[in-house]
Amino acid sequence: MAAASVYDVIIIGGSHAGLAAAMTLGRALRNVLVIDSGQPCNAPTPASHNFLSRDGIAPSELLRISREQVSRYSTITLMDATATAAAKVGPYFTIETDGGAIHTARKLIFATGLKDILPDIPGFAACWGVTVVHCPYCHGYEVRGKKTGVLAEGATAYGFIELIYNWTNDLTLYSNGPAGLTGEQAAKLAHYGIAIVEQKVEALVHEGGLIRSIRFADGSTAEVEALYAHPETTQHCDLPLSLGCELNEHGSITTDVFQQTCVKGVYAAGDNATTGRSVAGAVAAGSVAGMLLNRELVEEDF
């Protein structure tokens, strides 16, 4: 399909949320441009889980299938590029890409995801998404019953342990310094036989991303087979903020239940607009954004 002079919708981000929104809008006969930089956050993960009909498939293969299906629609154009600037020009939005091209649309959807800020611990990055994981719903079944650590402190650590105990009771908290727990929380962990190790972590010892142990600054080690962690994140793309979109206290783009931001005509869907990061959740949010944005177009035109 030849590129339209003005698209109905430009979607920035072509992973699961973006492609779900694109399919919904494309099937509604809207001219859609999807701009994707090819940097999905779950790329290091060998298998994606808890997504009905595609459980256990590699994220790259899941994305290949999704792109192939979306590309069958003549109403949808997929573009491999990075969006570098966004602006509101009269009733339209413009998006500039790294190649210098400028594309115009009536509406925007940002499905740009988050960027993980991994701690500066040797071995962490190699294990991230493989045996160092963030979500028991995505990875807990695969590491169920294994010797498991939690690398966190304070309320985050306690919340992790409280949740993960359902998957394994062979748990140890590694707080990499003061644990920051209340007396009541520490007592609860002691009650369940969960040790608290406050030594500074020097490195994660692994074999091809499979964690074997934690090495501490004093040279001692602790054997682990899986490690839960909750690294900080930041928005992968700052263009929503440049248009006036707001972030909530969790650093997510603020949206209503229909995935609409505080800027009329701009929607956000997927990891960038939620703390519950999952493929299934991203697909659901993208579908909702597509349907409600199409409804907005209908109300404007009919």
Short mmCIF file of C-alpha atoms in Angstrom, two decimals:
data_model
loop_
_atom_site.label_atom_id
_atom_site.label_comp_id
_atom_site.label_asym_id
_atom_site.label_seq_id
_atom_site.Cartn_x
_atom_site.Cartn_y
_atom_site.Cartn_z
CA MET A 1 0.00 0.00 0.00
CA ALA A 2 1.32 3.41 -0.86
CA ALA A 3 1.96 5.61 2.13
CA ALA A 4 -0.94 7.92 2.87
CA SER A 5 -0.21 11.64 3.01
CA VAL A 6 -1.98 11.74 6.39
CA TYR A 7 -2.42 8.51 8.31
CA ASP A 8 -5.37 7.95 10.57
CA VAL A 9 -3.00 6.68 13.24
CA ILE A 10 0.74 6.45 13.76
CA ILE A 11 1.85 3.85 16.29
CA ILE A 12 5.34 4.29 17.72
CA GLY A 13 6.55 0.90 18.87
CA GLY A 14 6.04 -2.33 16.96
CA SER A 15 6.17 -4.98 19.66
CA HIS A 16 3.15 -6.72 21.15
CA ALA A 17 1.07 -3.72 22.26
CA GLY A 18 1.80 -1.76 19.11
CA LEU A 19 1.04 -4.63 16.75
CA ALA A 20 -2.16 -5.52 18.60
CA ALA A 21 -3.34 -1.92 18.26
CA ALA A 22 -2.33 -1.91 14.59
CA MET A 23 -4.28 -5.08 13.82
CA THR A 24 -7.37 -3.75 15.56
CA LEU A 25 -7.21 -0.46 13.67
CA GLY A 26 -6.22 -2.05 10.37
CA ARG A 27 -9.23 -4.36 10.55
CA ALA A 28 -11.33 -1.25 11.18
CA LEU A 29 -10.09 0.03 7.78
CA ARG A 30 -7.91 2.74 9.28
CA ASN A 31 -4.68 3.71 7.54
CA VAL A 32 -2.00 2.92 10.09
CA LEU A 33 1.75 3.45 10.18
CA VAL A 34 3.78 1.46 12.71
CA ILE A 35 7.28 2.82 13.41
CA ASP A 36 9.50 0.34 15.21
CA SER A 37 13.12 0.70 16.33
CA GLY A 38 13.57 -3.06 16.84
CA GLN A 39 14.53 -2.94 20.54
CA PRO A 40 11.99 -5.09 22.42
CA CYS A 41 12.60 -5.18 26.16
CA ASN A 42 12.13 -8.96 26.39
CA ALA A 43 14.78 -9.76 23.77
CA PRO A 44 17.13 -11.49 26.29
CA THR A 45 14.41 -13.92 27.41
CA PRO A 46 14.67 -17.37 25.78
CA ALA A 47 10.95 -18.11 26.11
CA SER A 48 7.76 -16.16 26.67
CA HIS A 49 5.20 -17.71 29.01
CA ASN A 50 1.65 -17.25 30.26
CA PHE A 51 0.34 -16.16 26.86
CA LEU A 52 -2.47 -18.45 25.76
CA SER A 53 -1.79 -20.36 22.50
CA ARG A 54 1.88 -19.30 22.40
CA ASP A 55 3.18 -20.49 25.79
CA GLY A 56 6.91 -21.18 25.75
CA ILE A 57 7.69 -19.63 22.38
CA ALA A 58 10.80 -17.48 21.94
CA PRO A 59 9.94 -13.76 21.98
CA SER A 60 11.68 -13.26 18.63
CA GLU A 61 9.54 -15.98 17.04
CA LEU A 62 6.38 -14.61 18.61
CA LEU A 63 7.22 -11.18 17.22
CA ARG A 64 7.97 -12.66 13.78
CA ILE A 65 4.58 -14.36 13.66
CA SER A 66 2.83 -11.21 14.83
CA ARG A 67 4.55 -9.00 12.25
CA GLU A 68 3.78 -11.51 9.51
CA GLN A 69 0.08 -11.54 10.39
CA VAL A 70 -0.18 -7.77 10.71
CA SER A 71 1.64 -7.22 7.41
CA ARG A 72 -1.14 -9.07 5.54
CA TYR A 73 -3.40 -6.04 6.01
CA SER A 74 -3.12 -3.49 3.22
CA THR A 75 -4.26 -0.84 5.67
CA ILE A 76 -1.10 -1.23 7.79
CA THR A 77 2.42 -0.06 6.93
CA LEU A 78 5.35 -1.35 9.00
CA MET A 79 8.44 0.85 9.09
CA ASP A 80 11.78 -0.06 10.67
CA ALA A 81 12.97 3.29 12.02
CA THR A 82 13.35 5.27 15.22
CA ALA A 83 10.97 8.12 15.99
CA THR A 84 13.09 11.08 17.03
CA ALA A 85 10.65 13.98 17.35
CA ALA A 86 6.92 14.57 17.80
CA ALA A 87 4.82 17.70 17.47
CA LYS A 88 1.22 18.86 17.28
CA VAL A 89 0.63 20.89 14.13
CA GLY A 90 -2.92 22.21 13.96
CA PRO A 91 -5.32 19.25 14.08
CA TYR A 92 -2.54 16.77 13.24
CA PHE A 93 0.47 15.15 14.85
CA THR A 94 3.82 14.84 13.12
CA ILE A 95 6.50 12.26 13.80
CA GLU A 96 10.06 12.64 12.52
CA THR A 97 12.25 9.56 12.14
CA ASP A 98 16.01 9.11 12.26
CA GLY A 99 16.12 9.15 8.48
CA GLY A 100 14.77 12.70 8.47
CA ALA A 101 11.33 11.80 7.10
CA ILE A 102 8.25 13.40 8.64
CA HIS A 103 4.97 11.52 8.89
CA THR A 104 1.58 12.97 9.77
CA ALA A 105 -1.45 11.44 11.46
CA ARG A 106 -4.69 12.38 13.13
CA LYS A 107 -3.93 10.29 16.21
CA LEU A 108 -0.96 8.68 17.96
CA ILE A 109 -0.40 5.56 20.00
CA PHE A 110 2.82 5.21 21.96
CA ALA A 111 3.65 1.55 22.55
CA THR A 112 7.29 2.29 23.27
CA GLY A 113 7.87 0.15 26.33
CA LEU A 114 10.37 0.58 29.12
CA LYS A 115 14.14 0.35 29.40
CA ASP A 116 15.59 -1.70 32.25
CA ILE A 117 18.39 -0.04 34.19
CA LEU A 118 20.40 -3.06 35.27
CA PRO A 119 22.60 -2.86 38.37
CA ASP A 120 26.35 -2.69 37.86
CA ILE A 121 26.93 -6.24 39.07
CA PRO A 122 29.11 -8.46 36.85
CA GLY A 123 27.04 -11.34 35.49
CA PHE A 124 23.68 -9.67 36.08
CA ALA A 125 23.12 -8.61 32.47
CA ALA A 126 24.09 -12.05 31.12
CA CYS A 127 21.55 -13.74 33.40
CA TRP A 128 18.78 -11.14 33.00
CA GLY A 129 15.63 -12.69 31.57
CA VAL A 130 17.14 -16.17 31.75
CA THR A 131 17.67 -17.10 35.40
CA VAL A 132 17.54 -13.61 36.90
CA VAL A 133 13.89 -12.70 36.45
CA HIS A 134 11.37 -10.10 37.52
CA CYS A 135 7.97 -11.81 37.31
CA PRO A 136 6.80 -15.11 38.78
CA TYR A 137 3.80 -15.17 36.47
CA CYS A 138 6.15 -15.09 33.47
CA HIS A 139 8.95 -17.28 34.84
CA GLY A 140 7.96 -18.74 38.20
CA TYR A 141 6.71 -22.09 36.92
CA GLU A 142 10.02 -22.79 35.17
CA VAL A 143 12.03 -22.19 38.39
CA ARG A 144 9.46 -23.65 40.79
CA GLY A 145 10.92 -25.43 43.80
CA LYS A 146 14.49 -24.37 42.97
CA LYS A 147 16.99 -22.77 45.32
CA THR A 148 15.91 -19.18 44.81
CA GLY A 149 17.18 -15.81 45.89
CA VAL A 150 15.59 -12.39 45.98
CA LEU A 151 17.92 -9.49 45.27
CA ALA A 152 16.13 -6.51 46.77
CA GLU A 153 15.59 -4.59 49.98
CA GLY A 154 12.81 -2.98 51.95
CA ALA A 155 9.18 -3.22 50.89
CA THR A 156 10.12 -4.51 47.44
CA ALA A 157 12.01 -7.44 48.96
CA TYR A 158 9.22 -8.35 51.35
CA GLY A 159 6.58 -8.14 48.64
CA PHE A 160 8.64 -10.35 46.34
CA ILE A 161 9.17 -13.01 49.01
CA GLU A 162 5.54 -12.95 50.07
CA LEU A 163 4.50 -13.63 46.47
CA ILE A 164 7.24 -16.04 45.39
CA TYR A 165 6.81 -18.33 48.40
CA ASN A 166 3.89 -19.89 46.52
CA TRP A 167 6.34 -21.11 43.83
CA THR A 168 9.21 -22.16 46.09
CA ASN A 169 9.89 -22.23 49.81
CA ASP A 170 13.65 -22.57 49.28
CA LEU A 171 14.14 -18.83 49.56
CA THR A 172 16.85 -16.46 50.74
CA LEU A 173 16.83 -12.68 50.73
CA TYR A 174 20.05 -11.08 49.45
CA SER A 175 19.70 -7.38 50.19
CA ASN A 176 23.16 -6.24 49.00
CA GLY A 177 23.44 -4.10 52.14
CA PRO A 178 20.96 -3.30 54.93
CA ALA A 179 17.73 -5.24 54.35
CA GLY A 180 15.52 -2.31 55.32
CA LEU A 181 12.77 -4.54 56.74
CA THR A 182 10.52 -3.71 59.67
CA GLY A 183 10.81 -5.85 62.77
CA GLU A 184 7.50 -7.50 61.92
CA GLN A 185 8.64 -8.31 58.40
CA ALA A 186 11.95 -9.77 59.58
CA ALA A 187 10.09 -11.88 62.13
CA LYS A 188 7.73 -13.20 59.45
CA LEU A 189 10.68 -14.25 57.27
CA ALA A 190 12.31 -15.95 60.24
CA HIS A 191 9.05 -17.78 60.93
CA TYR A 192 9.15 -19.27 57.43
CA GLY A 193 12.85 -20.07 57.61
CA ILE A 194 13.86 -17.44 55.06
CA ALA A 195 17.39 -16.24 55.73
CA ILE A 196 18.42 -12.61 55.27
CA VAL A 197 21.92 -12.03 53.86
CA GLU A 198 23.04 -8.42 53.95
CA GLN A 199 26.56 -8.86 52.52
CA LYS A 200 27.51 -6.75 49.51
CA VAL A 201 27.15 -8.61 46.23
CA GLU A 202 30.28 -8.59 44.08
CA ALA A 203 29.15 -10.71 41.11
CA LEU A 204 26.78 -13.36 39.84
CA VAL A 205 28.59 -16.53 38.82
CA HIS A 206 26.91 -18.14 35.83
CA GLU A 207 27.35 -20.41 32.82
CA GLY A 208 25.82 -18.92 29.70
CA GLY A 209 23.21 -17.00 31.68
CA LEU A 210 22.43 -19.90 34.01
CA ILE A 211 23.17 -18.58 37.48
CA ARG A 212 25.18 -20.86 39.75
CA SER A 213 26.01 -18.71 42.74
CA ILE A 214 26.29 -15.24 44.20
CA ARG A 215 29.80 -14.07 45.09
CA PHE A 216 30.09 -11.53 47.87
CA ALA A 217 32.64 -8.80 48.48
CA ASP A 218 34.39 -10.88 51.18
CA GLY A 219 34.94 -13.72 48.69
CA SER A 220 32.29 -16.06 50.07
CA THR A 221 29.58 -17.49 47.82
CA ALA A 222 26.00 -18.72 48.04
CA GLU A 223 24.54 -21.27 45.65
CA VAL A 224 21.38 -20.23 43.81
CA GLU A 225 19.51 -21.58 40.79
CA ALA A 226 17.22 -18.61 40.24
CA LEU A 227 17.21 -15.01 41.37
CA TYR A 228 14.36 -12.52 41.40
CA ALA A 229 15.21 -8.85 41.03
CA HIS A 230 13.38 -5.62 40.31
CA PRO A 231 15.74 -3.22 38.50
CA GLU A 232 14.76 0.37 38.01
CA THR A 233 13.17 1.27 34.70
CA THR A 234 12.81 4.37 32.60
CA GLN A 235 10.65 5.25 29.64
CA HIS A 236 12.23 3.94 26.47
CA CYS A 237 11.03 7.00 24.57
CA ASP A 238 10.65 10.58 25.78
CA LEU A 239 8.42 11.76 22.90
CA PRO A 240 5.18 11.34 24.90
CA LEU A 241 6.54 13.76 27.50
CA SER A 242 7.50 16.23 24.78
CA LEU A 243 3.83 16.31 23.75
CA GLY A 244 2.64 16.92 27.32
CA CYS A 245 1.81 13.40 28.49
CA GLU A 246 2.23 12.88 32.21
CA LEU A 247 3.88 10.15 34.27
CA ASN A 248 2.43 8.75 37.48
CA GLU A 249 4.34 8.01 40.69
CA HIS A 250 5.52 4.69 39.24
CA GLY A 251 7.04 6.31 36.16
CA SER A 252 4.30 4.98 33.86
CA ILE A 253 2.49 7.15 31.33
CA THR A 254 -0.81 8.17 32.91
CA THR A 255 -3.82 6.86 30.98
CA ASP A 256 -7.48 6.27 31.62
CA VAL A 257 -9.06 2.81 31.35
CA PHE A 258 -9.28 3.31 27.58
CA GLN A 259 -5.48 3.86 27.32
CA GLN A 260 -5.95 7.56 26.48
CA THR A 261 -3.36 9.95 27.91
CA CYS A 262 -4.05 13.45 29.20
CA VAL A 263 -3.29 14.75 25.67
CA LYS A 264 -6.34 14.42 23.44
CA GLY A 265 -5.68 12.15 20.51
CA VAL A 266 -2.65 10.49 22.12
CA TYR A 267 -2.87 6.98 23.55
CA ALA A 268 -0.32 4.78 25.32
CA ALA A 269 -0.36 1.02 25.67
CA GLY A 270 1.92 -1.72 26.95
CA ASP A 271 4.78 -1.62 29.43
CA ASN A 272 5.14 2.17 29.17
CA ALA A 273 1.71 2.63 30.76
CA THR A 274 1.56 -0.09 33.43
CA THR A 275 3.57 -1.73 36.19
CA GLY A 276 2.23 -5.17 35.22
CA ARG A 277 4.64 -6.11 32.47
CA SER A 278 3.60 -9.14 30.40
CA VAL A 279 3.05 -10.07 26.77
CA ALA A 280 -0.60 -10.93 27.41
CA GLY A 281 -1.16 -7.62 29.17
CA ALA A 282 0.52 -5.69 26.37
CA VAL A 283 -1.62 -7.36 23.71
CA ALA A 284 -4.77 -6.64 25.72
CA ALA A 285 -3.85 -2.98 26.24
CA GLY A 286 -2.99 -2.53 22.57
CA SER A 287 -6.31 -4.02 21.50
CA VAL A 288 -8.21 -1.72 23.87
CA ALA A 289 -6.28 1.32 22.63
CA GLY A 290 -7.06 0.41 19.03
CA MET A 291 -10.78 -0.06 19.65
CA LEU A 292 -11.27 3.09 21.68
CA LEU A 293 -9.16 5.21 19.36
CA ASN A 294 -11.22 3.97 16.43
CA ARG A 295 -14.32 4.94 18.38
CA GLU A 296 -12.90 8.44 18.79
CA LEU A 297 -12.39 8.67 15.04
CA VAL A 298 -15.95 7.44 14.42
CA GLU A 299 -17.40 10.08 16.74
CA GLU A 300 -15.39 12.81 15.01
CA ASP A 301 -16.38 11.75 11.49
CA PHE A 302 -19.97 10.50 11.69
#
